[in-house]
Amino acid sequence: MDAPILQLTSFSLTKPNTETTSLLPLPHLISLIPKCTTLKELKQIQAYTIKTNYQNNTNVITKFINFCTSNPTKASMEHAHQLFDQITQPNIVLFNTMARGYARLNDPLRMITHFRRCLRLVSKVKALAEGKQLHCFAVKLGVSDNMYVVPTLINMYTACGDIDASRRVFDKIDEPCVVAYNAIIMSLARNNRANEALALFRELQEIGLKPTDVTMLVVLSSCALLGSLDLGRWMHEYVKKYGFDRYVKVNTTLIDMYAKCGSLDDAVNVFRDMPKRDTQAWSAIIVAYATHGDGFQAISMLNEMKKEKVQPDEITFLGILYACSHNGLVEEGFEYFHGMTNEYGIVPSIKHYGCMVDLLGRAGRLDEAYKFIDELPIKPTPILWRTLLSACSTHGNVEMGKRVIERIFELDDSHGGDYVIFSNLCARYGKWDDVNHLRKTMIDKGAVKIPGCSSIEVNNVVHEFFAGEGVHSTSTTLHRALDELVKELKSAGYVPDTSLVFYADMEDEEKEIILRYHSEKLAITFGLLNTPPGTTIRVVKNLRVCGDCHNAAKFISLIFGRQIILRDVQRFHHFKDGKCSCGDYW
């Protein structure tokens, strides 16, 4: 069987004359690869595959890699690595083959580098099963607890949606380094487990590890997620004490943290004190103004940014479009939307389109919003249609709502919030047959509505309240206080909006009780009980604030002389002296 090899070693490197020379069949060519005795002979076969256009065949490349890794040398593993890089979607078998090659060569550094690269590829395509196989193989080779592999394993599991596995990887480390801490803190923070993330930061400090700027970014983001202003301010002092404020990204994250914790003034102060501001910093302050309802100041900041000759990016325009939407600036919004592409070459993303739908929807231009979505150059997502459905509910347009929810269900019929919004809209206009049909369908589909949850930080502790707590029990101090509060609000002119409770067979008194124990009211009452008079009450809600709670908060701010800052899923509401910063345009 040596003849074919000798024949191949002597062929010309020019393209063979197919009229006089027959090509080797692919199976025959593949069968020759294991018979090579040197890397030089393998490369000659590889040269032949290039001439004959077999070089991209997966079976051929796999055989080449198998040869290079079976009895590896430094040169053969370099060649295997080059071959491996040619494969756009390598499978788990090839990953393992490469890892075995490095293990046989006793080159742990290259093996670890390879593992990290493989895990990043798995993360990119969210291939959890393949990631688990790689993890098992890493255990077998004894590199699973390597300080470079562990963070990559944590990131892989996080990207694939298995946060508990990320935590288990971290918990098995005997002596975790700061990089591992950064990875797990980031994993938890990005998956709404901010309390755990902050607990690990405290643990990192207790064992004497020095945080990095990456640690600061993640911990500040956790404070923002929780709306924990006191903790955020403590972290700001920590940042200044240890010199992390020299990093532009840390300052930018501080702006974002303060804005999300309800302190726009602090966010502005950080921005003004920055010695250097990049596009991200300008975008952060523009978004801060926009989410706090000061759209005109957001636009003013964009003009200032342009004067400083700082180039806006897609996030900058998201903030501007958001500002226009929440301030009713429809024509201005379209000018910025078109200018984003025409002046700066920024291609709109689905989020920019969502802002435009929201802009039209809030203004009551529902037909235009429907047409806008229908004529998009990309396939619309359920979120775009949900934005319009919310606008239909706000403006009481049942017929448009019916058209919109049909489009939503074509894409996704598992989202409980869609059924609730449209059934409530139907109930408001007495269409109880539609309500009953929607609620039955919702049950049949197993769709679940996310319960309302509001949180408030008091004395560095974040307290959470869920909608409905206390409906069947008024024995606690909090519930008794809330009952008395509602009585006082009524004497000042507050009237519970029972039209927001959509049950045909329920008396108004029962509806009032349901409204009374909404999570926002529970959190605000807790704040009144547990903070000194005159203190600002800051509440974070996971959903949109309801109209009745919005109205009640205005009365509370007037009667008790308290400023209430309520952050819901869409924006901030600043209640003071019986008024809200949104101007009731929300």
Coordinates of N, CA and C in Angstrom, one line a residue, residues 437-566:
H437 N -63.5 33.6 27.1 CA -62.8 32.8 26.1 C -61.2 33.0 26.2
L438 N -60.8 34.2 26.4 CA -59.4 34.5 26.6 C -58.8 33.8 27.9
R439 N -59.6 33.9 28.9 CA -59.1 33.3 30.2 C -59.0 31.8 30.1
K440 N -60.0 31.2 29.4 CA -60.0 29.7 29.2 C -58.8 29.3 28.4
T441 N -58.6 30.1 27.3 CA -57.4 29.8 26.4 C -56.1 29.9 27.2
M442 N -56.1 30.9 28.0 CA -54.8 31.2 28.8 C -54.5 30.0 29.7
I443 N -55.6 29.4 30.3 CA -55.4 28.2 31.2 C -55.0 27.0 30.3
D444 N -55.7 26.9 29.2 CA -55.4 25.7 28.3 C -53.9 25.7 27.8
K445 N -53.4 27.0 27.5 CA -52.1 27.1 27.0 C -51.0 27.1 28.2
G446 N -51.5 27.1 29.4 CA -50.5 27.1 30.5 C -49.8 28.4 30.6
A447 N -50.4 29.5 30.1 CA -49.7 30.8 30.1 C -49.9 31.4 31.5
V448 N -48.9 32.0 32.1 CA -48.9 32.5 33.4 C -48.5 34.0 33.5
K449 N -49.3 34.8 34.2 CA -49.0 36.2 34.3 C -48.0 36.3 35.4
I450 N -47.0 37.2 35.2 CA -46.0 37.4 36.2 C -46.6 38.3 37.3
P451 N -46.5 37.9 38.6 CA -47.1 38.6 39.6 C -46.4 40.0 39.9
G452 N -47.2 41.0 40.2 CA -46.6 42.3 40.5 C -45.7 42.2 41.8
C453 N -44.6 42.8 41.7 CA -43.6 42.8 42.9 C -43.0 44.2 43.0
S454 N -43.0 44.7 44.2 CA -42.4 46.0 44.4 C -41.4 45.9 45.6
S455 N -40.3 46.6 45.5 CA -39.3 46.5 46.5 C -38.9 47.9 47.0
I456 N -38.5 48.0 48.2 CA -38.0 49.2 48.8 C -36.9 48.9 49.8
E457 N -35.9 49.8 49.7 CA -34.7 49.7 50.6 C -34.8 50.5 51.8
V458 N -34.7 49.9 53.0 CA -34.8 50.6 54.3 C -33.6 50.1 55.1
N459 N -32.8 51.0 55.6 CA -31.6 50.7 56.4 C -30.8 49.6 55.8
N460 N -30.5 49.8 54.5 CA -29.6 48.9 53.7 C -30.2 47.5 53.5
V461 N -31.4 47.3 53.8 CA -32.1 46.0 53.5 C -33.2 46.2 52.5
V462 N -33.2 45.4 51.5 CA -34.3 45.5 50.4 C -35.4 44.6 50.8
H463 N -36.6 45.2 50.9 CA -37.8 44.5 51.3 C -38.7 44.3 50.0
E464 N -39.3 43.1 49.8 CA -40.1 42.9 48.6 C -41.6 42.6 49.0
F465 N -42.5 43.1 48.2 CA -43.9 42.9 48.4 C -44.6 42.5 47.1
F466 N -45.5 41.5 47.2 CA -46.2 41.0 46.1 C -47.6 41.4 46.1
A467 N -48.2 41.6 44.9 CA -49.6 42.0 44.8 C -50.5 40.9 45.4
G468 N -51.4 41.4 46.2 CA -52.4 40.5 46.8 C -52.0 40.1 48.2
E469 N -50.8 40.4 48.7 CA -50.5 40.1 50.1 C -51.4 40.9 51.0
G470 N -52.1 40.2 51.9 CA -53.0 40.9 52.8 C -54.4 40.9 52.4
V471 N -54.8 40.4 51.2 CA -56.2 40.4 50.8 C -57.0 39.6 51.8
H472 N -56.5 38.5 52.2 CA -57.2 37.7 53.1 C -56.8 37.8 54.6
S473 N -55.9 38.8 54.9 CA -55.5 38.9 56.3 C -55.1 40.4 56.5
T474 N -55.7 41.0 57.5 CA -55.3 42.4 57.8 C -54.8 42.5 59.3
S475 N -54.1 41.4 59.7 CA -53.7 41.3 61.1 C -52.4 42.0 61.3
T476 N -51.6 42.3 60.3 CA -50.3 42.8 60.5 C -50.3 44.3 60.6
T477 N -49.2 44.9 61.2 CA -49.1 46.3 61.4 C -49.2 47.0 60.0
L478 N -48.5 46.4 59.0 CA -48.5 47.0 57.7 C -49.9 47.1 57.1
H479 N -50.6 46.0 57.2 CA -51.9 45.9 56.5 C -52.9 46.9 57.2
R480 N -52.8 47.0 58.6 CA -53.7 47.9 59.3 C -53.3 49.3 58.9
A481 N -52.0 49.6 58.8 CA -51.6 50.9 58.4 C -52.1 51.3 57.0
L482 N -52.0 50.3 56.1 CA -52.5 50.6 54.7 C -54.0 50.8 54.7
D483 N -54.7 50.1 55.5 CA -56.2 50.3 55.6 C -56.5 51.7 56.0
E484 N -55.7 52.2 57.1 CA -55.9 53.5 57.6 C -55.5 54.6 56.6
L485 N -54.4 54.3 55.8 CA -53.9 55.2 54.8 C -55.0 55.4 53.7
V486 N -55.6 54.4 53.3 CA -56.6 54.5 52.2 C -57.8 55.3 52.7
K487 N -58.2 55.2 54.0 CA -59.2 56.0 54.5 C -58.9 57.5 54.5
E488 N -57.6 57.8 54.8 CA -57.2 59.2 54.8 C -57.1 59.7 53.4
L489 N -56.7 58.9 52.5 CA -56.6 59.3 51.1 C -58.0 59.6 50.6
K490 N -59.0 58.8 50.9 CA -60.4 59.0 50.5 C -60.9 60.3 51.0
S491 N -60.6 60.7 52.3 CA -61.0 61.9 52.8 C -60.4 63.1 52.1
A492 N -59.3 62.9 51.4 CA -58.7 64.0 50.7 C -59.1 64.1 49.3
G493 N -60.0 63.1 48.9 CA -60.5 63.2 47.5 C -60.1 62.0 46.6
Y494 N -59.3 61.1 47.1 CA -59.0 59.9 46.4 C -60.2 58.9 46.2
V495 N -60.4 58.5 45.0 CA -61.4 57.5 44.7 C -60.8 56.3 44.0
P496 N -60.9 55.1 44.6 CA -60.3 53.9 44.0 C -60.9 53.7 42.6
D497 N -60.1 53.4 41.7 CA -60.6 53.2 40.3 C -60.9 51.7 40.1
T498 N -62.1 51.3 40.5 CA -62.5 49.9 40.5 C -62.7 49.4 39.0
S499 N -62.7 50.3 38.1 CA -62.8 49.9 36.7 C -61.6 49.1 36.2
L500 N -60.5 49.2 37.0 CA -59.3 48.5 36.7 C -59.3 47.1 37.1
V501 N -60.3 46.7 37.9 CA -60.5 45.3 38.3 C -61.5 44.6 37.5
F502 N -61.2 43.6 36.7 CA -62.1 43.2 35.6 C -62.7 41.8 36.0
Y503 N -63.7 41.9 36.9 CA -64.5 40.7 37.2 C -66.0 41.1 37.2
A504 N -66.8 40.4 36.4 CA -68.1 40.9 36.2 C -69.0 40.6 37.4
D505 N -68.7 39.5 38.2 CA -69.5 39.2 39.3 C -69.0 39.6 40.6
M506 N -68.1 40.6 40.6 CA -67.5 41.1 41.9 C -68.0 42.5 42.3
E507 N -68.3 42.6 43.5 CA -68.8 43.9 44.0 C -67.7 44.9 44.1
D508 N -68.1 46.2 44.1 CA -67.0 47.2 44.1 C -66.2 47.2 45.4
E509 N -66.8 46.8 46.5 CA -66.1 46.7 47.7 C -64.9 45.7 47.7
E510 N -65.2 44.5 47.0 CA -64.2 43.5 46.8 C -63.1 44.0 45.9
K511 N -63.5 44.7 44.8 CA -62.6 45.3 43.9 C -61.6 46.2 44.6
E512 N -62.2 47.0 45.5 CA -61.4 48.0 46.3 C -60.3 47.3 47.1
I513 N -60.7 46.2 47.7 CA -59.7 45.4 48.5 C -58.5 44.9 47.6
I514 N -58.9 44.4 46.4 CA -57.8 44.0 45.5 C -56.9 45.1 45.1
L515 N -57.5 46.3 44.8 CA -56.7 47.5 44.5 C -55.8 47.9 45.7
R516 N -56.4 47.8 46.9 CA -55.7 48.3 48.0 C -54.3 47.6 48.3
Y517 N -54.3 46.3 48.0 CA -53.1 45.5 48.3 C -52.3 45.2 47.1
H518 N -52.3 46.2 46.2 CA -51.2 46.1 45.1 C -49.9 46.4 45.7
S519 N -48.9 45.8 45.1 CA -47.5 45.8 45.6 C -47.0 47.2 45.8
E520 N -47.3 48.1 45.0 CA -46.8 49.5 45.1 C -47.3 50.1 46.4
K521 N -48.6 49.9 46.7 CA -49.1 50.5 47.9 C -48.5 49.9 49.1
L522 N -48.3 48.6 49.1 CA -47.7 47.9 50.3 C -46.3 48.5 50.5
A523 N -45.5 48.6 49.4 CA -44.1 49.1 49.6 C -44.1 50.6 50.1
I524 N -45.0 51.4 49.5 CA -45.0 52.8 49.9 C -45.4 53.0 51.4
T525 N -46.4 52.2 51.8 CA -46.8 52.2 53.2 C -45.7 51.8 54.1
F526 N -45.0 50.7 53.7 CA -43.8 50.3 54.5 C -42.8 51.4 54.6
G527 N -42.6 52.1 53.6 CA -41.7 53.3 53.6 C -42.2 54.4 54.6
L528 N -43.5 54.6 54.6 CA -44.0 55.6 55.5 C -43.8 55.2 56.9
L529 N -44.0 53.9 57.2 CA -43.9 53.4 58.6 C -42.4 53.4 59.1
N530 N -41.5 53.2 58.2 CA -40.1 52.9 58.6 C -39.0 53.9 58.2
T531 N -39.4 55.0 57.7 CA -38.4 56.1 57.4 C -38.9 57.4 58.1
P532 N -38.0 58.3 58.4 CA -38.3 59.5 59.1 C -39.1 60.4 58.2
P533 N -40.0 61.2 58.8 CA -40.8 62.2 58.0 C -39.9 63.0 57.1
G534 N -40.4 63.3 55.9 CA -39.6 64.1 54.9 C -38.7 63.3 54.1
T535 N -38.4 62.0 54.5 CA -37.5 61.2 53.7 C -38.1 60.8 52.4
T536 N -37.3 60.8 51.3 CA -37.8 60.4 50.0 C -38.0 58.9 50.0
I537 N -39.1 58.4 49.5 CA -39.5 57.0 49.4 C -39.2 56.5 48.0
R538 N -38.3 55.5 47.9 CA -37.9 55.0 46.5 C -38.4 53.6 46.4
V539 N -39.2 53.3 45.4 CA -39.8 52.0 45.2 C -39.5 51.5 43.7
V540 N -39.2 50.2 43.6 CA -38.9 49.6 42.3 C -40.0 48.6 42.1
K541 N -40.7 48.6 40.9 CA -41.7 47.6 40.5 C -41.3 46.9 39.3
N542 N -41.6 45.6 39.2 CA -41.2 44.7 38.1 C -42.1 44.9 36.9
L543 N -43.3 45.5 37.1 CA -44.2 45.7 36.0 C -44.6 47.2 35.9
R544 N -45.5 47.5 34.9 CA -45.9 48.9 34.8 C -46.8 49.3 36.0
V545 N -46.6 50.4 36.5 CA -47.4 50.9 37.6 C -48.9 51.0 37.2
C546 N -49.8 50.6 38.0 CA -51.2 50.7 37.6 C -51.7 52.1 37.8
G547 N -52.8 52.4 37.1 CA -53.4 53.8 37.1 C -53.8 54.2 38.5
D548 N -54.4 53.2 39.3 CA -54.9 53.5 40.6 C -53.8 53.8 41.6
C549 N -52.7 53.0 41.5 CA -51.5 53.2 42.4 C -50.8 54.6 42.0
H550 N -50.8 54.9 40.7 CA -50.3 56.1 40.3 C -51.0 57.3 40.9
N551 N -52.3 57.2 40.9 CA -53.2 58.3 41.5 C -53.0 58.3 43.0
A552 N -53.0 57.2 43.6 CA -52.8 57.1 45.1 C -51.5 57.7 45.5
A553 N -50.4 57.5 44.7 CA -49.1 58.0 45.1 C -49.1 59.5 45.0
K554 N -49.8 60.1 44.1 CA -49.9 61.6 44.0 C -50.6 62.1 45.3
F555 N -51.6 61.5 45.8 CA -52.3 61.9 47.0 C -51.4 61.8 48.2
I556 N -50.6 60.6 48.3 CA -49.7 60.4 49.4 C -48.6 61.5 49.5
S557 N -48.1 61.8 48.3 CA -47.0 62.8 48.3 C -47.5 64.2 48.7
L558 N -48.8 64.4 48.5 CA -49.4 65.7 48.9 C -49.7 65.7 50.4
I559 N -50.4 64.7 50.9 CA -50.8 64.6 52.3 C -49.7 64.5 53.2
F560 N -48.6 63.7 52.9 CA -47.5 63.5 53.9 C -46.3 64.3 53.6
G561 N -46.3 65.1 52.5 CA -45.2 66.0 52.2 C -44.0 65.1 51.9
R562 N -44.2 64.0 51.3 CA -43.1 63.1 50.9 C -42.9 63.1 49.4
Q563 N -41.6 63.0 49.0 CA -41.4 62.8 47.6 C -41.3 61.2 47.4
I564 N -42.0 60.7 46.4 CA -42.0 59.3 46.1 C -41.4 59.1 44.7
I565 N -40.4 58.3 44.6 CA -39.8 58.0 43.3 C -40.1 56.5 43.0
L566 N -40.9 56.3 42.0 CA -41.3 54.9 41.7 C -40.7 54.6 40.3

